[in-house]
Every structure is written in structure tokens, then in C-alpha cells.
mmCIF file of C-alpha atoms and ligand atoms in Angstrom:
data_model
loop_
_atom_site.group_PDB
_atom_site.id
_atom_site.type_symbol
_atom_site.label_atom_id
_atom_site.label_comp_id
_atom_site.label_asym_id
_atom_site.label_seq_id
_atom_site.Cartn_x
_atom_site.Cartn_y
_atom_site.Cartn_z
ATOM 1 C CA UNK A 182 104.131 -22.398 -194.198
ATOM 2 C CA UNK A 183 107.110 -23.652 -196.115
ATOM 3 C CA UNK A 184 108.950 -27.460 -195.315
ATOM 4 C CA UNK A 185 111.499 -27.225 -192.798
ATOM 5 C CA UNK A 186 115.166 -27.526 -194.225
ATOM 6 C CA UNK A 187 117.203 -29.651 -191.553
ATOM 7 C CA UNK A 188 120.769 -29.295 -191.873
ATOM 8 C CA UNK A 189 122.994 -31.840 -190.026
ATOM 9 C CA UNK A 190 126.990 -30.792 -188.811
ATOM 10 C CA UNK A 191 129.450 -33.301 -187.892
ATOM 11 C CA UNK A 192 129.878 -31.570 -184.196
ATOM 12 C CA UNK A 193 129.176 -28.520 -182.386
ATOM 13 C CA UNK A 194 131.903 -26.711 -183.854
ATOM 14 C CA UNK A 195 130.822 -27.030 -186.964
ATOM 15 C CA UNK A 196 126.994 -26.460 -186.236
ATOM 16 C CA UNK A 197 128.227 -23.380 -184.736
ATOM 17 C CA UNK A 198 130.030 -22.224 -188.063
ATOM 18 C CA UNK A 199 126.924 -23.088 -190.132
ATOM 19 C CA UNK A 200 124.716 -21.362 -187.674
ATOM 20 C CA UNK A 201 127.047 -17.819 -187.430
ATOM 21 C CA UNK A 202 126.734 -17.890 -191.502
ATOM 22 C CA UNK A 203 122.914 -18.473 -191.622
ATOM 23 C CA UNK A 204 122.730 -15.383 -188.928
ATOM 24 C CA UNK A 205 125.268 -13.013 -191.339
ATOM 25 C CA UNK A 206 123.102 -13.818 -194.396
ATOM 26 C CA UNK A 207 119.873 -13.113 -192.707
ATOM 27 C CA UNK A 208 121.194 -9.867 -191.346
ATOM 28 C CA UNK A 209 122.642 -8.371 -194.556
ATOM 29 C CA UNK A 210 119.104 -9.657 -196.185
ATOM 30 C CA UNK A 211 117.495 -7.175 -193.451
ATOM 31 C CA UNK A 212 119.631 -4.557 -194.146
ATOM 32 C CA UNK A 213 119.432 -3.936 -197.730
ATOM 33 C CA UNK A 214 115.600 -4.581 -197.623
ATOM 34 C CA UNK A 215 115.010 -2.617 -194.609
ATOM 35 C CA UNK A 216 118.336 -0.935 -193.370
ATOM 36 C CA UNK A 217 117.959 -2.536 -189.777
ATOM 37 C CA UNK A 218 118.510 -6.360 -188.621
ATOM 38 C CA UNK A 219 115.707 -7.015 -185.902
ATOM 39 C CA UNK A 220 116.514 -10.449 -184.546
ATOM 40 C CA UNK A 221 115.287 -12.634 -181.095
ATOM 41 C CA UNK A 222 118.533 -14.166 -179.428
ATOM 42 C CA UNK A 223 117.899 -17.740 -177.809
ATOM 43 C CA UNK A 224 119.178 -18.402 -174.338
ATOM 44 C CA UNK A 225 120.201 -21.931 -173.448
ATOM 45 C CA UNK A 226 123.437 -23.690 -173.476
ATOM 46 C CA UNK A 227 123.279 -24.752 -177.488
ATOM 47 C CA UNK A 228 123.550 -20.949 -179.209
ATOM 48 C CA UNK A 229 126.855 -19.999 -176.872
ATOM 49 C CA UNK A 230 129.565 -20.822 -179.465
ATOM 50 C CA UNK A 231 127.653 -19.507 -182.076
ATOM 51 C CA UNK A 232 127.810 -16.420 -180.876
ATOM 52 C CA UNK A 233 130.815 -16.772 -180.354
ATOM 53 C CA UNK A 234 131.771 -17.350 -183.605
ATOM 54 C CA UNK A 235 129.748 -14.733 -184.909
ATOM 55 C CA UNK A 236 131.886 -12.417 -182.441
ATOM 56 C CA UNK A 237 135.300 -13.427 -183.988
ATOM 57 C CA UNK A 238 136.581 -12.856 -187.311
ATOM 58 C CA UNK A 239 135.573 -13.194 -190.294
ATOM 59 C CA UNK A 240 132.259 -13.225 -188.828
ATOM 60 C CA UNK A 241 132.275 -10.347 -187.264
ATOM 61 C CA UNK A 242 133.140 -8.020 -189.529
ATOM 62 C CA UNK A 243 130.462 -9.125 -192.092
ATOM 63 C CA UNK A 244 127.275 -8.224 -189.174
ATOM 64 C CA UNK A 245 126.198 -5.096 -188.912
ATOM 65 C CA UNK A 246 126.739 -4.259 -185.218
ATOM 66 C CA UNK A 247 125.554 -0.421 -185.957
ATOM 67 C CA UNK A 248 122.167 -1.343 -187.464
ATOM 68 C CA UNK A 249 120.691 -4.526 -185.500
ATOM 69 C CA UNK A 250 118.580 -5.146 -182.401
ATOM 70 C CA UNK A 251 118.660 -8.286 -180.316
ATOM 71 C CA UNK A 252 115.664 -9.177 -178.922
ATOM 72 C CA UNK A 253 115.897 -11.868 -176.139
ATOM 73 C CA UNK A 254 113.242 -14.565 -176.955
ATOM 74 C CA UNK A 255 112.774 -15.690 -173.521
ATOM 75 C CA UNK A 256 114.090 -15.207 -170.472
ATOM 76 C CA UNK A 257 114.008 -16.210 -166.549
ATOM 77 C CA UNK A 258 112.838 -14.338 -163.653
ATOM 78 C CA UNK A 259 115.909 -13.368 -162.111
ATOM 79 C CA UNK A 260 118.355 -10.307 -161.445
ATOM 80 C CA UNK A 261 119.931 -9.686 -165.282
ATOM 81 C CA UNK A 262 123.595 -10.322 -163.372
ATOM 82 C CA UNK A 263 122.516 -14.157 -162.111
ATOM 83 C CA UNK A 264 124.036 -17.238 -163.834
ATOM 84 C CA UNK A 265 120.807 -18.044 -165.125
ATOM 85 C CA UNK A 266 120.154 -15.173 -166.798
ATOM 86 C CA UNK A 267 120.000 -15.448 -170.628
ATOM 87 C CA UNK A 268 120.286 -11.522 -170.930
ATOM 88 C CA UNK A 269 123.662 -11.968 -169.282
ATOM 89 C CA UNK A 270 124.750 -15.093 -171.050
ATOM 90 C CA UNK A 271 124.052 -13.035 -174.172
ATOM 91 C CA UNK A 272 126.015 -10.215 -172.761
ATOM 92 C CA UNK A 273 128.786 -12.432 -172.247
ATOM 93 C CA UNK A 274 129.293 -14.674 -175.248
ATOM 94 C CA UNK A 275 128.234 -12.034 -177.858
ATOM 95 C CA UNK A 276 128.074 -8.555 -176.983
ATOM 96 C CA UNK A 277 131.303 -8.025 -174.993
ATOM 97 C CA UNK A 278 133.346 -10.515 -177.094
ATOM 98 C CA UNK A 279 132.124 -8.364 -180.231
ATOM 99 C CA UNK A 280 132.390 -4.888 -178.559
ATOM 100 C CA UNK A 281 128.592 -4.197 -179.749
ATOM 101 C CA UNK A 282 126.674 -1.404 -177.599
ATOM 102 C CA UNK A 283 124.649 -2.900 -175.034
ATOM 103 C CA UNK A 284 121.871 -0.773 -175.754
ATOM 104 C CA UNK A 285 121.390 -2.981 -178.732
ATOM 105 C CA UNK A 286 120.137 -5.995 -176.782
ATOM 106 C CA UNK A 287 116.072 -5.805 -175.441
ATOM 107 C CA UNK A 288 115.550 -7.049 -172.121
ATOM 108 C CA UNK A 289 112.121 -8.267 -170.326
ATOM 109 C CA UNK A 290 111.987 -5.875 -167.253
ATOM 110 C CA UNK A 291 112.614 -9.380 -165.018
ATOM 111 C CA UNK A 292 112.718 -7.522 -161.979
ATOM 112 C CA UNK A 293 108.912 -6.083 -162.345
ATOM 113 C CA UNK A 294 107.002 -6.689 -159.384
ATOM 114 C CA UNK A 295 104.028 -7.272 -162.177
ATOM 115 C CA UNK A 296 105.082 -10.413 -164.654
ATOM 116 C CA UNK A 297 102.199 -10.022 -166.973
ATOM 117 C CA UNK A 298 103.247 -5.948 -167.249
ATOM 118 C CA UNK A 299 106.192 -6.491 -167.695
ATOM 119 C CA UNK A 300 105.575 -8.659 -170.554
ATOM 120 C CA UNK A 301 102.941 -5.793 -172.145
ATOM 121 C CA UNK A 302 105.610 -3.690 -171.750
ATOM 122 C CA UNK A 303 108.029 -5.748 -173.554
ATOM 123 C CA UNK A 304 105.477 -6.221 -176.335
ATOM 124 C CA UNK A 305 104.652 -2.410 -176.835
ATOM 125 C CA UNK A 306 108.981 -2.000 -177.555
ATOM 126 C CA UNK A 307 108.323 -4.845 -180.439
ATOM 127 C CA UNK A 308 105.471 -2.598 -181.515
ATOM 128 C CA UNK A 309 107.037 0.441 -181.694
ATOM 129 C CA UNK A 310 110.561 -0.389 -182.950
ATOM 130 C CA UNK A 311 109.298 -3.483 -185.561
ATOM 131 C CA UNK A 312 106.804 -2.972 -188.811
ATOM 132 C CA UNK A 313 103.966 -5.152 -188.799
ATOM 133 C CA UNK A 314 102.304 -7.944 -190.789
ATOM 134 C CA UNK A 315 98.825 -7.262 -191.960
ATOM 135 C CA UNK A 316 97.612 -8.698 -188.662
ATOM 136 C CA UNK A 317 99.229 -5.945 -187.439
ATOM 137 C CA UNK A 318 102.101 -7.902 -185.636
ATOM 138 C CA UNK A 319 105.698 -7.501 -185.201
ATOM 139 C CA UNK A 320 107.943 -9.127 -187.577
ATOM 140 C CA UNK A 321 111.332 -10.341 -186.463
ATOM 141 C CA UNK A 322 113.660 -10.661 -189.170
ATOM 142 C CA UNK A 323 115.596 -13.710 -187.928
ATOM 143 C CA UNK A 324 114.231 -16.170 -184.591
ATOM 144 C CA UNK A 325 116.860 -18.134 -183.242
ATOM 145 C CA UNK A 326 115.221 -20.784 -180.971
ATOM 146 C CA UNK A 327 116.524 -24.336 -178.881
ATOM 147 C CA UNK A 328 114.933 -27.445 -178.502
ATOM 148 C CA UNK A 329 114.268 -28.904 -174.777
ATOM 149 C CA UNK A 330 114.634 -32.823 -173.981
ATOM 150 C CA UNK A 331 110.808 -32.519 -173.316
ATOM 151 C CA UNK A 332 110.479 -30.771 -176.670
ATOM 152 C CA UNK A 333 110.211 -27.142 -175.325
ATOM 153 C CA UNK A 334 110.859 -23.960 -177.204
ATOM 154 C CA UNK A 335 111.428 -20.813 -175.883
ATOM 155 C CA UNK A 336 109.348 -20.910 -172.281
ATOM 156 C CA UNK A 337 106.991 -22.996 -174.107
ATOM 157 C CA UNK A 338 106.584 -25.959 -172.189
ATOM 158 C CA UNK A 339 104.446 -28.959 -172.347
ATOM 159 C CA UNK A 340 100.659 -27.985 -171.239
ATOM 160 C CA UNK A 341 100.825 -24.717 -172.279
ATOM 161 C CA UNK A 342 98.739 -22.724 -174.613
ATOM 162 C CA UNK A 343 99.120 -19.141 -175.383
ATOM 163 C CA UNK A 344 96.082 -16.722 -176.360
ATOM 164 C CA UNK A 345 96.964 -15.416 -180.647
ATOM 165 C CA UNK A 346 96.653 -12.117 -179.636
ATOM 166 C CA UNK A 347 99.178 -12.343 -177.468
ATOM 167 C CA UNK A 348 102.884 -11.419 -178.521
ATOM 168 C CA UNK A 349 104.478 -11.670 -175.203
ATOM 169 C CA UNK A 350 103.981 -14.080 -172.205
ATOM 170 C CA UNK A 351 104.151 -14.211 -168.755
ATOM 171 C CA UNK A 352 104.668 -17.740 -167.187
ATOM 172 C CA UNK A 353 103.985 -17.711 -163.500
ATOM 173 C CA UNK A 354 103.967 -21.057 -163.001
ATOM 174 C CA UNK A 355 107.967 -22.353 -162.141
ATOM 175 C CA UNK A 356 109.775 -24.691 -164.764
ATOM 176 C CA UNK A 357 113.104 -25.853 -163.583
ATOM 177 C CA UNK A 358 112.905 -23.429 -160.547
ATOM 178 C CA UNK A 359 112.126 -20.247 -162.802
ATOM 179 C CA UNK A 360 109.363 -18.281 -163.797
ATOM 180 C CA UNK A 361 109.593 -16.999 -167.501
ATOM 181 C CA UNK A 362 109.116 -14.538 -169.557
ATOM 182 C CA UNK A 363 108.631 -15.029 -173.575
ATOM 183 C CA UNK A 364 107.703 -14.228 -177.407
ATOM 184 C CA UNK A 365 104.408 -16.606 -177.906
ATOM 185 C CA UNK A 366 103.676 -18.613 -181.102
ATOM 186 C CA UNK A 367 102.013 -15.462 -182.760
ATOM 187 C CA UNK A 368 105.096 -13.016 -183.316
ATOM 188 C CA UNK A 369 107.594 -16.381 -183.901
ATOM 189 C CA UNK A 370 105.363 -17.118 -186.493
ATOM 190 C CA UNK A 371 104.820 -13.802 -187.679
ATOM 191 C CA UNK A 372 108.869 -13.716 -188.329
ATOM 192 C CA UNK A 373 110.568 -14.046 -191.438
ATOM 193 C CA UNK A 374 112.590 -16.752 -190.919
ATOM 194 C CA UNK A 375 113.311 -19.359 -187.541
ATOM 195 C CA UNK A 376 116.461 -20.624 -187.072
ATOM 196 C CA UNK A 377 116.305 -23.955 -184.731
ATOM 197 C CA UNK A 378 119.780 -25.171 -182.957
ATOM 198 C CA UNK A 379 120.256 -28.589 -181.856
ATOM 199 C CA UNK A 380 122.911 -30.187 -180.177
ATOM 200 C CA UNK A 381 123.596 -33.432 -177.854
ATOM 201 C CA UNK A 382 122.419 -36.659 -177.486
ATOM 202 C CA UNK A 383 120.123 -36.062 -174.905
ATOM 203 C CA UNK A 384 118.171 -33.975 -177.983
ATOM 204 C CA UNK A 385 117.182 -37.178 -179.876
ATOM 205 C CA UNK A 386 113.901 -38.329 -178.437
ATOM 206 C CA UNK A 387 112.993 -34.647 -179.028
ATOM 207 C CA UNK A 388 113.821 -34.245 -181.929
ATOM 208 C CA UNK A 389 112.107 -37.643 -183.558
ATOM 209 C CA UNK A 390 108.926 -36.777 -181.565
ATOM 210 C CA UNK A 391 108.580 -32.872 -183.317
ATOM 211 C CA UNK A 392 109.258 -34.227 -186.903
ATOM 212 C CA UNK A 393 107.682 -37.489 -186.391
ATOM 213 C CA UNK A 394 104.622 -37.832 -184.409
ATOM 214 C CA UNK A 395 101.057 -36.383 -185.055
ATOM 215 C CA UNK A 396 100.749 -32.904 -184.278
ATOM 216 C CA UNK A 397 100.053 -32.472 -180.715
ATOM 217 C CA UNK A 398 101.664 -29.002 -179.863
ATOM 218 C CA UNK A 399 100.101 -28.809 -176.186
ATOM 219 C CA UNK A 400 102.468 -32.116 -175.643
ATOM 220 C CA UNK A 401 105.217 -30.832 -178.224
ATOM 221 C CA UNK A 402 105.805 -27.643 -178.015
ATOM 222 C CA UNK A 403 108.239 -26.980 -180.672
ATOM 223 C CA UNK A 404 105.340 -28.373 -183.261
ATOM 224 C CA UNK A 405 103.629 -24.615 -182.771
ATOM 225 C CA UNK A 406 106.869 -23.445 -184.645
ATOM 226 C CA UNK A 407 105.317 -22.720 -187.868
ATOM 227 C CA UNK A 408 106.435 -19.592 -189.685
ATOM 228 C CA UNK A 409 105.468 -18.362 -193.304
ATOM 229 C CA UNK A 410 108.947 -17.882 -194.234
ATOM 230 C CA UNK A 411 111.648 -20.418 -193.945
ATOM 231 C CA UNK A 412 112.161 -22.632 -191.081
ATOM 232 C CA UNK A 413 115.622 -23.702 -190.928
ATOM 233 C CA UNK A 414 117.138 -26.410 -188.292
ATOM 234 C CA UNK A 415 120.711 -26.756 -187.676
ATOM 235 C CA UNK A 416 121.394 -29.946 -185.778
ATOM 236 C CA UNK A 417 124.480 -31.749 -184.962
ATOM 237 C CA UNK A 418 125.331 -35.582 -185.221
ATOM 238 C CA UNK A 419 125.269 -36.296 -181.983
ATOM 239 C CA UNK A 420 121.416 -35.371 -181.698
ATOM 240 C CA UNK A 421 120.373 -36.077 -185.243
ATOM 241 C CA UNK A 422 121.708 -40.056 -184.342
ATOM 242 C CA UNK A 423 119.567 -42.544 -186.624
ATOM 243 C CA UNK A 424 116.836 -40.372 -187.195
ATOM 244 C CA UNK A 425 118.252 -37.850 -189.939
ATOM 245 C CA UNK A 426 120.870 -40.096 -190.867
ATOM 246 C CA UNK A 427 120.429 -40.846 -195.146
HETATM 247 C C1 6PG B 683 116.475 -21.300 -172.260
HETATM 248 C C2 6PG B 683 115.456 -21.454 -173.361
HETATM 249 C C3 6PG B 683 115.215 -22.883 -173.814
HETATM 250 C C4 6PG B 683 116.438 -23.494 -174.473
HETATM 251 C C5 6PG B 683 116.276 -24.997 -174.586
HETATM 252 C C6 6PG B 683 117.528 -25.647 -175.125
HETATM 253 O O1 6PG B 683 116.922 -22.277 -171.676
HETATM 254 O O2 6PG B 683 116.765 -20.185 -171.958
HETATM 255 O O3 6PG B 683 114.348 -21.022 -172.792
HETATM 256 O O4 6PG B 683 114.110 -22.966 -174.670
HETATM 257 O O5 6PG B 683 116.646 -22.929 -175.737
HETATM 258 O O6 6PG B 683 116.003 -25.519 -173.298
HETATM 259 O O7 6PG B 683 118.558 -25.365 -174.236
HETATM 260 P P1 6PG B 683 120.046 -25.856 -174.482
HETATM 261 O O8 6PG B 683 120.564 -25.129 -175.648
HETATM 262 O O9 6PG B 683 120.752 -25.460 -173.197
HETATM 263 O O10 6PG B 683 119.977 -27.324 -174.672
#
């Protein structure tokens, strides 16, 4: 695993710039390696004005809306047209602003009467659309990921543990009112790079406890973040405060 490189913006606005650019470069990287930019999408509040940014010009005529995939990372059990869903807030901020076919954006089958299928089923797409590490699991080209007050990732949340073999989980148990579906440690890490964004205040505690305490990733989650390639975080001033200030 390489050192995390923590970048910090003066606001939002700009984390958002900085973030759009890291997500161009790692997409044309994809491309002339591979041809095709595989990449999971984080839900949240934090990532909507980077798409946004990515959707507008100049951004968007640098990403190659013909040859990606978007892969949500994690999503709630609900209808894909509720407010909470991050397959519509996805929808919303990048794919209609940018024109981009639908098609290109992998939902978890939320509306499965069967979570843990639906998350097998899920994991067989990655399978069949990604190539594979020697373990034989998927690799993402880009994971874009948020960071919970409690230090949560993803639907990782504090006291859980996920099986490796596992690429995709179901969480049954309710977090904030929601069940979950989402990528586990194993395929994040599997990925060639992970893209963390960080914004607010309210991220600070957070934030010190995954960079500075011991590792304790049943309590932290965001500590099971630990890919071969490079692990990037962009995080603005607000939640870096004291901590990442030089
Ligand atoms: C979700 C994600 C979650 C999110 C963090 C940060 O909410 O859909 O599962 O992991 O990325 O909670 O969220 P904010 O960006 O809204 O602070």
C-alpha cells in the first residue's frame, strides 16, 4: 500500500475543481491503458458539485462519456426516484447535466425482495464487465468515496466487518433509517486508485481519528481503506481545521 497524499482546498469550490481534475486524469489514464474508464460514484452530499463541475466545461469535454461506466459504491434501500437515493442524486448532478446515457451508470437492484441477491447480482455485473487482479477480483479504475462524522465509508459503519471474499454487501441492519447496499473492503482495495472527499467542519473529529489513532477499523471504518495504488484525499479547510494545517 502506498502513503496517502492529502490535498487541502481553500473551500468547497475549489475542492470540487481539484477533485473534477483528479477524476479527468484518472479516466484518460484508463482509456489509453485499457480503452474503458470503470469508476464507483460516491453518494453523499460532499461529491455533488464535483460532478457538477465535471459536467460543465472544460471538464466535460476532456471525460470520455462514450467509454466509461459508473458504478454506484453504495447505495440505500429505496425506490431509485426517492430523495435519498444516491442512484438518483447521481442522475441528477452528473448524468443529466452532462447529457451522458443512463445506461452508463450500475445500479444495486434496491427494490429486490432478496438484499443479499441482489448484492450477488450486483457483484457478478463487476465480474463480467471488469478484468481481475490475480485474486481474481474486479478492479475499479478510480473509487470515489466520503467520510462520515462517525468515520464511515461507503455503508461501512462502525461494528461492521465484511467476509474478503466478498465484493458486494448487503446491510440489513438500518443506519440512519436505511438499509444499504455496498462494494466491501476487498474490491475498494483491489482498485487502482481511491479518491477520498472531505468537506465541513463537522468532518474534523473524523478525519484526526482515521489518520491519527491506532488502527482500529471495526471502530473506524475508513482505516480499512487501503488500496495498492494511490490513495488520494481531497479535503477542504473547513474540515482539515488544525489538524492538516503546516
Ligand atoms: C452516502 C454514503 C456515505 C457518504 C458519507 C459522507 O451517504 O451515500 O454512503 O458514505 O459518502 O456519509 O457524506 P457527505 O458527503 O454527505 O458528508
Amino acid at each position: 500500500m502506498s502513503l496517502p497524499i492529502v490535498h487541502v482546498f481553500d473551500d468547497e469550490e475549489q475542492l470540487a475543481h481539484g477533485a473534477a481534475d483528479a477524476i479527468v486524469f484518472a479516466a484518460m489514464q484508463a482509456i489509453a491503458r485499457r480503452g474503458r474508464f470503470h469508476w464507483a460514484v460516491a453518494g453523499g452530499g460532499t461529491p455533488k458539485r464535483t460532478y457538477g463541475v465535471l459536467a460543465s466545461e472544460p471538464h466535460r469535454a476532456r471525460f470520455p462519456w462514450d467509454r466509461f461506466d459508473a458504478w454506484l459504491g453504495d447505495d440505500r434501500v429505496v425506490p431509485s426516484v426517492d430523495p435519498a437515493s444516491n442512484y438518483r442524486m447521481v442522475l441528477e448532478h452528473l448524468f443529466r447535466p452532462a447529457e451522458a446515457s443512463p445506461l452508463a451508470l450500475h445500479a444495486f437492484n434496491t427494490e429486490h425482495p432478496d438484499l443479499g441477491h441482489a448484492a450477488l447480482e450486483y457483484a457478478a455485473q463487476l465480474g463480467a464487465a471488469l478484468p481481475a487482479d490475480p485474486h481474481g477480483v474486479p478492479v475499479l479504475d478510480l473509487v470515489l468515496l466520503g467520510l462520515g462524522a462517525d468515520a464511515h465509508t461507503a455503508s461501512w459503519f462502525p461494528g461492521s466487518n465484511f467476509p474478503d471474499d466478498l465484493w458486494v454487501a448487503a446491510i440489513d441492519e438500518e443506519h440512519a433509517g436505511y438499509r444499504r447496499l455496498t462494494l466491501t473492503p476487498t474490491i475498494v482495495n483491489a482498485a487502482q486508485r481511491v479518491l477520498f472527499l472531505v468537506s465541513g467542519a463537522n468532518k474534523q473529529e473524523a478525519l484526526r481519528r482515521v489518520f491519527d489513532e491506532h488502527k482500529n477499523p471495526r471502530s473506524i471504518p475508513a482505516q480499512r481503506v487501503a488500496p495498492k495504488g494511490p490513495l488520494m484525499w481531497m479535503i477542504d479547510r473547513s474540515a482539515a481545521g488544525q489538524f492538516f494545517s503546516d
